[in-house]
PDB file of C-alpha atoms and ligand atoms in Angstrom:
ATOM      1  CA  UNK A   1      -0.045 -16.657   9.329  1.00 59.00           C
ATOM      2  CA  UNK A   2      -3.659 -16.337   9.724  1.00 82.00           C
ATOM      3  CA  UNK A   3      -4.232 -16.316   5.681  1.00 92.00           C
ATOM      4  CA  UNK A   4      -2.831 -20.175   5.486  1.00 94.00           C
ATOM      5  CA  UNK A   5      -6.082 -20.599   8.282  1.00 91.00           C
ATOM      6  CA  UNK A   6      -8.122 -18.318   6.191  1.00 91.00           C
ATOM      7  CA  UNK A   7      -7.474 -19.516   2.507  1.00 94.00           C
ATOM      8  CA  UNK A   8     -10.374 -22.103   2.217  1.00 95.00           C
ATOM      9  CA  UNK A   9     -13.018 -20.134   2.847  1.00 95.00           C
ATOM     10  CA  UNK A  10     -11.600 -17.156   1.772  1.00 95.00           C
ATOM     11  CA  UNK A  11     -13.692 -16.859  -1.840  1.00 96.00           C
ATOM     12  CA  UNK A  12     -17.462 -15.773  -0.198  1.00 96.00           C
ATOM     13  CA  UNK A  13     -19.838 -14.046  -2.346  1.00 96.00           C
ATOM     14  CA  UNK A  14     -19.523 -10.999  -0.778  1.00 95.00           C
ATOM     15  CA  UNK A  15     -15.295 -11.076  -1.806  1.00 97.00           C
ATOM     16  CA  UNK A  16     -16.281 -12.335  -5.101  1.00 98.00           C
ATOM     17  CA  UNK A  17     -18.970  -9.427  -5.668  1.00 98.00           C
ATOM     18  CA  UNK A  18     -16.225  -7.218  -4.367  1.00 98.00           C
ATOM     19  CA  UNK A  19     -13.321  -8.135  -6.446  1.00 98.00           C
ATOM     20  CA  UNK A  20     -15.086  -7.696  -9.904  1.00 98.00           C
ATOM     21  CA  UNK A  21     -15.552  -3.573  -8.563  1.00 98.00           C
ATOM     22  CA  UNK A  22     -11.911  -4.051  -7.815  1.00 98.00           C
ATOM     23  CA  UNK A  23     -10.555  -5.197 -11.163  1.00 98.00           C
ATOM     24  CA  UNK A  24     -12.839  -2.802 -12.944  1.00 98.00           C
ATOM     25  CA  UNK A  25     -11.644  -0.377 -11.151  1.00 98.00           C
ATOM     26  CA  UNK A  26      -7.576  -1.262 -11.803  1.00 98.00           C
ATOM     27  CA  UNK A  27      -9.046  -2.079 -15.526  1.00 98.00           C
ATOM     28  CA  UNK A  28      -9.573   1.784 -15.509  1.00 98.00           C
ATOM     29  CA  UNK A  29      -6.057   2.589 -15.218  1.00 98.00           C
ATOM     30  CA  UNK A  30      -5.133   0.355 -17.930  1.00 97.00           C
ATOM     31  CA  UNK A  31      -4.268   1.236 -21.873  1.00 94.00           C
ATOM     32  CA  UNK A  32      -5.557  -1.046 -24.782  1.00 92.00           C
ATOM     33  CA  UNK A  33      -2.754  -2.975 -24.964  1.00 92.00           C
ATOM     34  CA  UNK A  34      -3.288  -6.662 -24.115  1.00 91.00           C
ATOM     35  CA  UNK A  35       0.000  -7.620 -24.539  1.00 94.00           C
ATOM     36  CA  UNK A  36       1.551  -6.713 -21.188  1.00 97.00           C
ATOM     37  CA  UNK A  37       3.125  -8.784 -17.986  1.00 98.00           C
ATOM     38  CA  UNK A  38       1.713  -7.980 -15.001  1.00 98.00           C
ATOM     39  CA  UNK A  39       2.742  -8.888 -11.078  1.00 98.00           C
ATOM     40  CA  UNK A  40      -0.230  -9.381  -8.984  1.00 98.00           C
ATOM     41  CA  UNK A  41       1.672  -8.548  -5.340  1.00 98.00           C
ATOM     42  CA  UNK A  42      -0.279 -10.208  -2.377  1.00 98.00           C
ATOM     43  CA  UNK A  43      -3.155 -11.825  -5.125  1.00 98.00           C
ATOM     44  CA  UNK A  44      -4.622 -14.206  -2.225  1.00 98.00           C
ATOM     45  CA  UNK A  45      -6.457 -16.743  -4.099  1.00 98.00           C
ATOM     46  CA  UNK A  46      -6.629 -15.345  -7.163  1.00 98.00           C
ATOM     47  CA  UNK A  47     -10.220 -13.380  -6.755  1.00 98.00           C
ATOM     48  CA  UNK A  48      -8.981  -9.832  -8.738  1.00 98.00           C
ATOM     49  CA  UNK A  49      -6.951 -11.402 -11.396  1.00 98.00           C
ATOM     50  CA  UNK A  50      -9.127 -13.956 -12.297  1.00 98.00           C
ATOM     51  CA  UNK A  51     -11.094 -11.103 -13.624  1.00 98.00           C
ATOM     52  CA  UNK A  52      -8.183  -9.881 -15.627  1.00 98.00           C
ATOM     53  CA  UNK A  53      -6.676 -12.564 -17.181  1.00 98.00           C
ATOM     54  CA  UNK A  54      -7.823 -11.510 -20.920  1.00 96.00           C
ATOM     55  CA  UNK A  55      -5.847  -8.233 -20.397  1.00 97.00           C
ATOM     56  CA  UNK A  56      -2.890  -9.348 -19.976  1.00 98.00           C
ATOM     57  CA  UNK A  57       0.072 -11.829 -22.136  1.00 98.00           C
ATOM     58  CA  UNK A  58       1.074 -12.871 -18.499  1.00 97.00           C
ATOM     59  CA  UNK A  59       0.351 -12.666 -14.939  1.00 98.00           C
ATOM     60  CA  UNK A  60       2.686 -13.824 -11.974  1.00 98.00           C
ATOM     61  CA  UNK A  61       0.423 -14.344  -8.703  1.00 98.00           C
ATOM     62  CA  UNK A  62       2.972 -13.683  -5.865  1.00 98.00           C
ATOM     63  CA  UNK A  63       1.866 -14.319  -2.055  1.00 98.00           C
ATOM     64  CA  UNK A  64       3.771 -14.910   1.181  1.00 97.00           C
ATOM     65  CA  UNK A  65       0.441 -17.503   2.241  1.00 97.00           C
ATOM     66  CA  UNK A  66       1.019 -21.193   1.165  1.00 97.00           C
ATOM     67  CA  UNK A  67      -2.610 -21.800   1.844  1.00 97.00           C
ATOM     68  CA  UNK A  68      -3.769 -18.854  -0.288  1.00 98.00           C
ATOM     69  CA  UNK A  69      -1.334 -20.141  -3.242  1.00 98.00           C
ATOM     70  CA  UNK A  70      -2.645 -23.572  -2.759  1.00 98.00           C
ATOM     71  CA  UNK A  71      -6.296 -22.844  -3.465  1.00 98.00           C
ATOM     72  CA  UNK A  72      -5.341 -20.189  -6.280  1.00 98.00           C
ATOM     73  CA  UNK A  73      -3.293 -23.452  -8.002  1.00 98.00           C
ATOM     74  CA  UNK A  74      -6.335 -25.381  -7.693  1.00 98.00           C
ATOM     75  CA  UNK A  75      -8.389 -23.001  -9.387  1.00 98.00           C
ATOM     76  CA  UNK A  76      -6.101 -22.508 -12.268  1.00 98.00           C
ATOM     77  CA  UNK A  77      -5.995 -26.160 -12.766  1.00 98.00           C
ATOM     78  CA  UNK A  78      -9.439 -26.462 -12.776  1.00 98.00           C
ATOM     79  CA  UNK A  79     -10.244 -23.177 -15.219  1.00 97.00           C
ATOM     80  CA  UNK A  80      -7.181 -24.421 -17.353  1.00 98.00           C
ATOM     81  CA  UNK A  81      -6.140 -20.529 -17.064  1.00 98.00           C
ATOM     82  CA  UNK A  82      -2.685 -20.532 -19.166  1.00 97.00           C
ATOM     83  CA  UNK A  83      -1.421 -17.158 -18.761  1.00 98.00           C
ATOM     84  CA  UNK A  84      -1.151 -16.942 -15.198  1.00 98.00           C
ATOM     85  CA  UNK A  85       1.784 -18.573 -12.680  1.00 98.00           C
ATOM     86  CA  UNK A  86       2.667 -18.408  -9.108  1.00 98.00           C
ATOM     87  CA  UNK A  87       5.129 -17.468  -6.533  1.00 97.00           C
ATOM     88  CA  UNK A  88       5.025 -18.044  -3.371  1.00 98.00           C
ATOM     89  CA  UNK A  89       7.508 -16.170  -0.891  1.00 97.00           C
ATOM     90  CA  UNK A  90       9.113 -13.039   0.042  1.00 97.00           C
ATOM     91  CA  UNK A  91       8.997 -10.443  -2.284  1.00 97.00           C
ATOM     92  CA  UNK A  92      12.924  -9.240  -1.312  1.00 97.00           C
ATOM     93  CA  UNK A  93      13.805 -13.221  -2.490  1.00 96.00           C
ATOM     94  CA  UNK A  94      12.468 -12.414  -5.838  1.00 96.00           C
ATOM     95  CA  UNK A  95      14.818 -12.187  -8.476  1.00 89.00           C
ATOM     96  CA  UNK A  96      13.886 -12.410 -12.203  1.00 88.00           C
ATOM     97  CA  UNK A  97      15.509 -10.715 -15.412  1.00 86.00           C
ATOM     98  CA  UNK A  98      12.280  -9.471 -16.789  1.00 90.00           C
ATOM     99  CA  UNK A  99      10.416  -6.547 -15.582  1.00 97.00           C
ATOM    100  CA  UNK A 100       6.707  -5.949 -15.489  1.00 98.00           C
ATOM    101  CA  UNK A 101       4.479  -3.496 -17.286  1.00 98.00           C
ATOM    102  CA  UNK A 102       2.110  -3.564 -14.877  1.00 98.00           C
ATOM    103  CA  UNK A 103       1.936  -4.532 -10.818  1.00 98.00           C
ATOM    104  CA  UNK A 104      -1.348  -3.892  -8.955  1.00 98.00           C
ATOM    105  CA  UNK A 105      -2.390  -5.267  -5.490  1.00 98.00           C
ATOM    106  CA  UNK A 106      -5.364  -5.184  -3.582  1.00 98.00           C
ATOM    107  CA  UNK A 107      -5.706  -4.759   0.347  1.00 97.00           C
ATOM    108  CA  UNK A 108      -2.475  -6.140   1.122  1.00 98.00           C
ATOM    109  CA  UNK A 109      -0.419  -2.470   1.251  1.00 98.00           C
ATOM    110  CA  UNK A 110      -2.178  -2.259   5.069  1.00 96.00           C
ATOM    111  CA  UNK A 111      -0.701  -5.416   6.290  1.00 94.00           C
ATOM    112  CA  UNK A 112       2.757  -4.639   5.624  1.00 96.00           C
ATOM    113  CA  UNK A 113       4.806  -2.406   8.371  1.00 93.00           C
ATOM    114  CA  UNK A 114       7.731  -1.226   6.369  1.00 95.00           C
ATOM    115  CA  UNK A 115       5.513  -0.066   3.184  1.00 97.00           C
ATOM    116  CA  UNK A 116       8.365   2.406   1.935  1.00 98.00           C
ATOM    117  CA  UNK A 117      10.603  -0.568   1.392  1.00 98.00           C
ATOM    118  CA  UNK A 118       8.502  -2.684  -0.535  1.00 98.00           C
ATOM    119  CA  UNK A 119       6.799   0.347  -2.781  1.00 98.00           C
ATOM    120  CA  UNK A 120      10.590   0.841  -3.505  1.00 98.00           C
ATOM    121  CA  UNK A 121      11.085  -2.910  -4.542  1.00 98.00           C
ATOM    122  CA  UNK A 122       7.731  -2.979  -6.623  1.00 98.00           C
ATOM    123  CA  UNK A 123       9.245   0.393  -8.464  1.00 98.00           C
ATOM    124  CA  UNK A 124      12.335  -1.636  -9.149  1.00 97.00           C
ATOM    125  CA  UNK A 125      10.413  -4.561 -10.810  1.00 98.00           C
ATOM    126  CA  UNK A 126       8.575  -2.094 -13.030  1.00 98.00           C
ATOM    127  CA  UNK A 127       9.694  -1.392 -16.748  1.00 97.00           C
ATOM    128  CA  UNK A 128       9.513   2.306 -17.626  1.00 97.00           C
ATOM    129  CA  UNK A 129       6.414   3.586 -18.065  1.00 97.00           C
ATOM    130  CA  UNK A 130       5.052   0.722 -15.860  1.00 98.00           C
ATOM    131  CA  UNK A 131       2.300   1.353 -13.696  1.00 98.00           C
ATOM    132  CA  UNK A 132       1.789   0.468  -9.898  1.00 98.00           C
ATOM    133  CA  UNK A 133      -2.110   0.138  -9.209  1.00 98.00           C
ATOM    134  CA  UNK A 134      -3.015   0.410  -5.564  1.00 98.00           C
ATOM    135  CA  UNK A 135      -6.255  -0.548  -3.790  1.00 98.00           C
ATOM    136  CA  UNK A 136      -6.324  -0.278  -0.575  1.00 98.00           C
ATOM    137  CA  UNK A 137      -8.725   0.988   2.387  1.00 97.00           C
ATOM    138  CA  UNK A 138      -9.473   4.426   3.359  1.00 97.00           C
ATOM    139  CA  UNK A 139      -8.815   5.310   7.137  1.00 96.00           C
ATOM    140  CA  UNK A 140     -10.978   3.316   9.457  1.00 89.00           C
ATOM    141  CA  UNK A 141     -10.122   3.719  12.958  1.00 81.00           C
ATOM    142  CA  UNK A 142      -9.196  -0.198  13.290  1.00 80.00           C
ATOM    143  CA  UNK A 143     -12.931  -1.131  12.873  1.00 77.00           C
ATOM    144  CA  UNK A 144     -11.553  -3.101   9.831  1.00 83.00           C
ATOM    145  CA  UNK A 145      -9.251  -5.349  11.857  1.00 82.00           C
ATOM    146  CA  UNK A 146     -10.835  -5.524  15.097  1.00 76.00           C
ATOM    147  CA  UNK A 147     -11.317  -9.181  15.341  1.00 74.00           C
ATOM    148  CA  UNK A 148      -7.811  -9.927  13.464  1.00 74.00           C
ATOM    149  CA  UNK A 149      -5.944 -10.705  16.899  1.00 74.00           C
ATOM    150  CA  UNK A 150      -2.140  -9.247  16.633  1.00 77.00           C
ATOM    151  CA  UNK A 151      -2.800  -6.862  14.071  1.00 82.00           C
ATOM    152  CA  UNK A 152       0.102  -4.927  13.383  1.00 80.00           C
ATOM    153  CA  UNK A 153      -0.552  -3.264  10.103  1.00 87.00           C
ATOM    154  CA  UNK A 154      -2.059   0.118   9.068  1.00 90.00           C
ATOM    155  CA  UNK A 155      -5.608   1.418   9.679  1.00 92.00           C
ATOM    156  CA  UNK A 156      -6.134   2.244   6.309  1.00 96.00           C
ATOM    157  CA  UNK A 157      -4.815   5.583   4.732  1.00 97.00           C
ATOM    158  CA  UNK A 158      -5.517   8.920   3.318  1.00 98.00           C
ATOM    159  CA  UNK A 159      -4.993   9.767  -0.204  1.00 98.00           C
ATOM    160  CA  UNK A 160      -2.264  12.022   0.627  1.00 98.00           C
ATOM    161  CA  UNK A 161      -0.351   9.898   2.654  1.00 98.00           C
ATOM    162  CA  UNK A 162      -0.123   7.233  -0.109  1.00 98.00           C
ATOM    163  CA  UNK A 163       0.653   9.645  -2.424  1.00 98.00           C
ATOM    164  CA  UNK A 164       3.059  10.884  -0.355  1.00 98.00           C
ATOM    165  CA  UNK A 165       4.641   6.796  -0.334  1.00 98.00           C
ATOM    166  CA  UNK A 166       4.154   6.457  -3.845  1.00 98.00           C
ATOM    167  CA  UNK A 167       6.178   9.572  -5.495  1.00 98.00           C
ATOM    168  CA  UNK A 168       8.542   8.672  -2.431  1.00 98.00           C
ATOM    169  CA  UNK A 169       9.713   5.661  -4.049  1.00 98.00           C
ATOM    170  CA  UNK A 170       9.877   7.626  -7.475  1.00 98.00           C
ATOM    171  CA  UNK A 171       6.735   6.957  -9.469  1.00 98.00           C
ATOM    172  CA  UNK A 172       4.753   9.779 -10.843  1.00 98.00           C
ATOM    173  CA  UNK A 173       1.016   9.458  -9.491  1.00 98.00           C
ATOM    174  CA  UNK A 174      -1.423   9.676 -12.381  1.00 98.00           C
ATOM    175  CA  UNK A 175      -5.003   8.865 -10.773  1.00 98.00           C
ATOM    176  CA  UNK A 176      -6.319   8.514  -7.717  1.00 98.00           C
ATOM    177  CA  UNK A 177     -10.048   8.090  -6.106  1.00 98.00           C
ATOM    178  CA  UNK A 178     -12.425   6.827  -3.509  1.00 98.00           C
ATOM    179  CA  UNK A 179     -14.446   4.282  -5.398  1.00 98.00           C
ATOM    180  CA  UNK A 180     -16.277   1.332  -3.366  1.00 98.00           C
ATOM    181  CA  UNK A 181     -18.433   1.413  -0.217  1.00 97.00           C
ATOM    182  CA  UNK A 182     -18.934  -1.687   1.900  1.00 95.00           C
ATOM    183  CA  UNK A 183     -20.014  -3.133   4.865  1.00 93.00           C
ATOM    184  CA  UNK A 184     -17.913  -5.635   7.044  1.00 90.00           C
ATOM    185  CA  UNK A 185     -20.267  -8.225   8.970  1.00 85.00           C
ATOM    186  CA  UNK A 186     -18.403 -10.132  11.532  1.00 78.00           C
ATOM    187  CA  UNK A 187     -19.265 -11.100  14.788  1.00 76.00           C
ATOM    188  CA  UNK A 188     -22.424  -9.618  15.001  1.00 80.00           C
ATOM    189  CA  UNK A 189     -20.874  -6.069  14.342  1.00 85.00           C
ATOM    190  CA  UNK A 190     -21.244  -4.028  11.240  1.00 89.00           C
ATOM    191  CA  UNK A 191     -18.354  -1.800  10.000  1.00 89.00           C
ATOM    192  CA  UNK A 192     -18.577   0.561   7.062  1.00 94.00           C
ATOM    193  CA  UNK A 193     -15.603   0.984   5.179  1.00 96.00           C
ATOM    194  CA  UNK A 194     -14.339   2.539   2.016  1.00 97.00           C
ATOM    195  CA  UNK A 195     -11.691   1.571  -0.629  1.00 98.00           C
ATOM    196  CA  UNK A 196      -9.324   3.923  -2.639  1.00 98.00           C
ATOM    197  CA  UNK A 197      -7.816   3.218  -5.892  1.00 98.00           C
ATOM    198  CA  UNK A 198      -4.364   5.142  -6.874  1.00 98.00           C
ATOM    199  CA  UNK A 199      -2.141   4.465  -9.776  1.00 98.00           C
ATOM    200  CA  UNK A 200       1.561   5.714 -10.439  1.00 98.00           C
ATOM    201  CA  UNK A 201       4.018   5.490 -13.320  1.00 98.00           C
ATOM    202  CA  UNK A 202       7.675   4.820 -13.629  1.00 98.00           C
ATOM    203  CA  UNK A 203       8.760   7.889 -15.642  1.00 95.00           C
TER     204      UNK A 203
HETATM  205  C1  SAM B 301      -6.563  -9.073   2.375  1.00 94.50           C
HETATM  206  S1  SAM B 301      -5.744 -10.436   1.488  1.00 94.50           S
HETATM  207  C2  SAM B 301      -5.881  -9.990  -0.001  1.00 94.50           C
HETATM  208  C3  SAM B 301      -6.153 -10.934  -0.992  1.00 94.50           C
HETATM  209  C4  SAM B 301      -6.361 -10.573  -2.448  1.00 94.50           C
HETATM  210  N1  SAM B 301      -5.554  -9.366  -2.844  1.00 94.50           N
HETATM  211  C5  SAM B 301      -8.007 -10.042  -2.695  1.00 94.50           C
HETATM  212  O1  SAM B 301      -8.115  -8.361  -2.596  1.00 94.50           O
HETATM  213  O2  SAM B 301      -8.755 -10.865  -2.450  1.00 94.50           O
HETATM  214  C6  SAM B 301      -3.970 -10.071   2.045  1.00 94.50           C
HETATM  215  C7  SAM B 301      -3.171 -10.974   0.879  1.00 94.50           C
HETATM  216  O3  SAM B 301      -1.667 -10.361   0.917  1.00 94.50           O
HETATM  217  C8  SAM B 301      -0.988 -11.293   1.661  1.00 94.50           C
HETATM  218  N2  SAM B 301       0.630 -10.614   1.980  1.00 94.50           N
HETATM  219  C9  SAM B 301       0.450 -10.234   3.184  1.00 94.50           C
HETATM  220  N3  SAM B 301       1.935  -9.222   3.355  1.00 94.50           N
HETATM  221  C10 SAM B 301       2.339  -9.898   2.253  1.00 94.50           C
HETATM  222  C11 SAM B 301       3.553  -9.916   1.904  1.00 94.50           C
HETATM  223  N4  SAM B 301       4.712  -9.219   2.425  1.00 94.50           N
HETATM  224  N5  SAM B 301       4.015 -10.342   0.924  1.00 94.50           N
HETATM  225  C12 SAM B 301       3.437 -10.949  -0.244  1.00 94.50           C
HETATM  226  N6  SAM B 301       2.055 -11.377   0.299  1.00 94.50           N
HETATM  227  C13 SAM B 301       1.393 -10.942   1.629  1.00 94.50           C
HETATM  228  C14 SAM B 301      -1.740 -12.437   2.359  1.00 94.50           C
HETATM  229  O4  SAM B 301      -0.949 -13.572   2.420  1.00 94.50           O
HETATM  230  C15 SAM B 301      -3.076 -12.098   1.571  1.00 94.50           C
HETATM  231  O5  SAM B 301      -3.130 -13.308   1.134  1.00 94.50           O
END
């Protein structure tokens, strides 16, 4: 997958700075309790969660890309992060007796074709009162993934569309907003884009 190829050069200064904004946005949906079990779905090299380690008792970092997980493992070792574990593989192969209090995911849902199935599985992995926090692209007419060959995902989401998907899975949406405006620079082109956040709770 193309994320394997990109993994070694994923952590650009631009992405590091954007990840800080995204983690602050995720943190805004959390309660004061720091003793919660979290899952980051599609964690990449861990840019988001490395800002959130103090907020959870433990974080499971899940990604399909071996390259991304390899980079993350190096970081965990180098920075001696004690409360982060990794899991590389397909969400539907994941089985654990213990559920999660918080699941968050950033810039992943637009890559997933059968989103209702994935959101339902994430719902199943949540404890009662557990939260699913999603950060993703607003509709962008395809400009964001212009240079990605064979991109078969979504060209962003309207808030109402994501709300429908999350509620269809059984979660109650308790907040959402557009919080970030950025400019993607690639192959000499500039593509403006916006990110939204949304939080659903399992009742
Ligand atoms: C755009 S990157 C975002 C990485 C990270 N969340 C961030 O914001 O820096 C998308 C990540 O989602 C992962 N991914 C895509 N589809 C996935 C799936 N079905 N299950 C798990 N990870 C997936 C990719 O391997 C990649 O690491």
